[in-house]
Amino acid sequence: MNAPENPQISRRDALKIIGAGVAVASLGLTKAIAAEAATTAPALDWELPKLSYAYGALEPHIDARTMEIHHTKHHQAYIINAKNLLKDHPDLLARGPEALVRDLASVPEAIRTGIRNNAGGHVNHSFFWKIIAPDTGASTQQLPVAIAAAFGSMDEFKKQFTDAAMKRFGSGWAWLSLKDGKLVVQSTANQDSPLSDGAKPIIGLDVWEHAYYLHYQNVRADYVKAFWNVLNWTQAETNYGAALKA
């Protein structure tokens, strides 16, 4: 004879099953939300990035004092200024600096120039700290081949890049960028970024005087020449691969 059904036990077991199902569903939802957040979170936040090397690691090409001032004073000032401009625009702040630089037209006109300069300065410098390094690596993959195809030779690329750096009147940057599927050398004024022009930077050199004046004074040519000794080709290769996939 079958044992009589116990309704109390059945109800408790049912509640356990329901509870377990809800917990699993909640866990799945939490993971889904976290995954979505991870894919939509800004690639660069509004904090000063830490360097992967000491301030003196690039000597004698870039001196320690210049690196310290450049990083902790100039770069930090861009971040502070940008965040102050965005204090009444939490939606824009949440988008992150790179998104704003890519789409300056979406920034209110009253603060657009300030964001162009200061968010641009944050984005450009965050890029720059990675493209210089004491261990410059060796690019043996796609980038040297692509450079030779685009410019005829590595020497010709370096010549054009140096010209862009030297002919930038006043403050600005020299860049190797990928635009419309092609490698191009370009120069931008002040803290303008290739991102604003739909290009993807591969290599960038800061030619503001604050980047070199303590060591090189007014001789920008010596600073540009020294750049090739600290150019992180491994990072440049990474940048190029990411640009091709974007």
CSV table of C-alpha atoms in Angstrom, one decimal, residues 30 41 44 48 53 63-64 81 91-93 95 97-98 106 163 188 198 220 223 231 237:
chain,number,residue,atom,x,y,z
A,30,THR,CA,23.2,39.2,-12.7
A,41,ALA,CA,31.9,50.3,-19.9
A,44,LEU,CA,39.3,54.7,-20.5
A,48,LEU,CA,45.2,59.2,-14.0
A,53,TYR,CA,57.8,52.0,-15.7
A,63,ASP,CA,64.4,62.7,-18.4
A,64,ALA,CA,62.8,61.7,-15.1
A,81,ASN,CA,39.4,70.3,-15.9
A,91,ASP,CA,25.3,61.3,-18.7
A,92,LEU,CA,28.3,62.6,-20.7
A,93,LEU,CA,30.7,61.8,-17.9
A,95,ARG,CA,30.2,57.8,-21.6
A,97,PRO,CA,36.5,60.4,-22.5
A,98,GLU,CA,37.1,58.5,-25.7
A,106,SER,CA,27.2,65.5,-29.0
A,163,ASP,CA,58.3,66.2,-40.8
A,188,THR,CA,46.9,67.6,-34.9
A,198,GLY,CA,37.4,59.1,-37.6
A,220,ARG,CA,62.5,70.0,-30.9
A,223,TYR,CA,63.6,65.3,-29.0
A,231,LEU,CA,59.0,54.0,-29.3
A,237,GLU,CA,51.7,46.5,-33.2
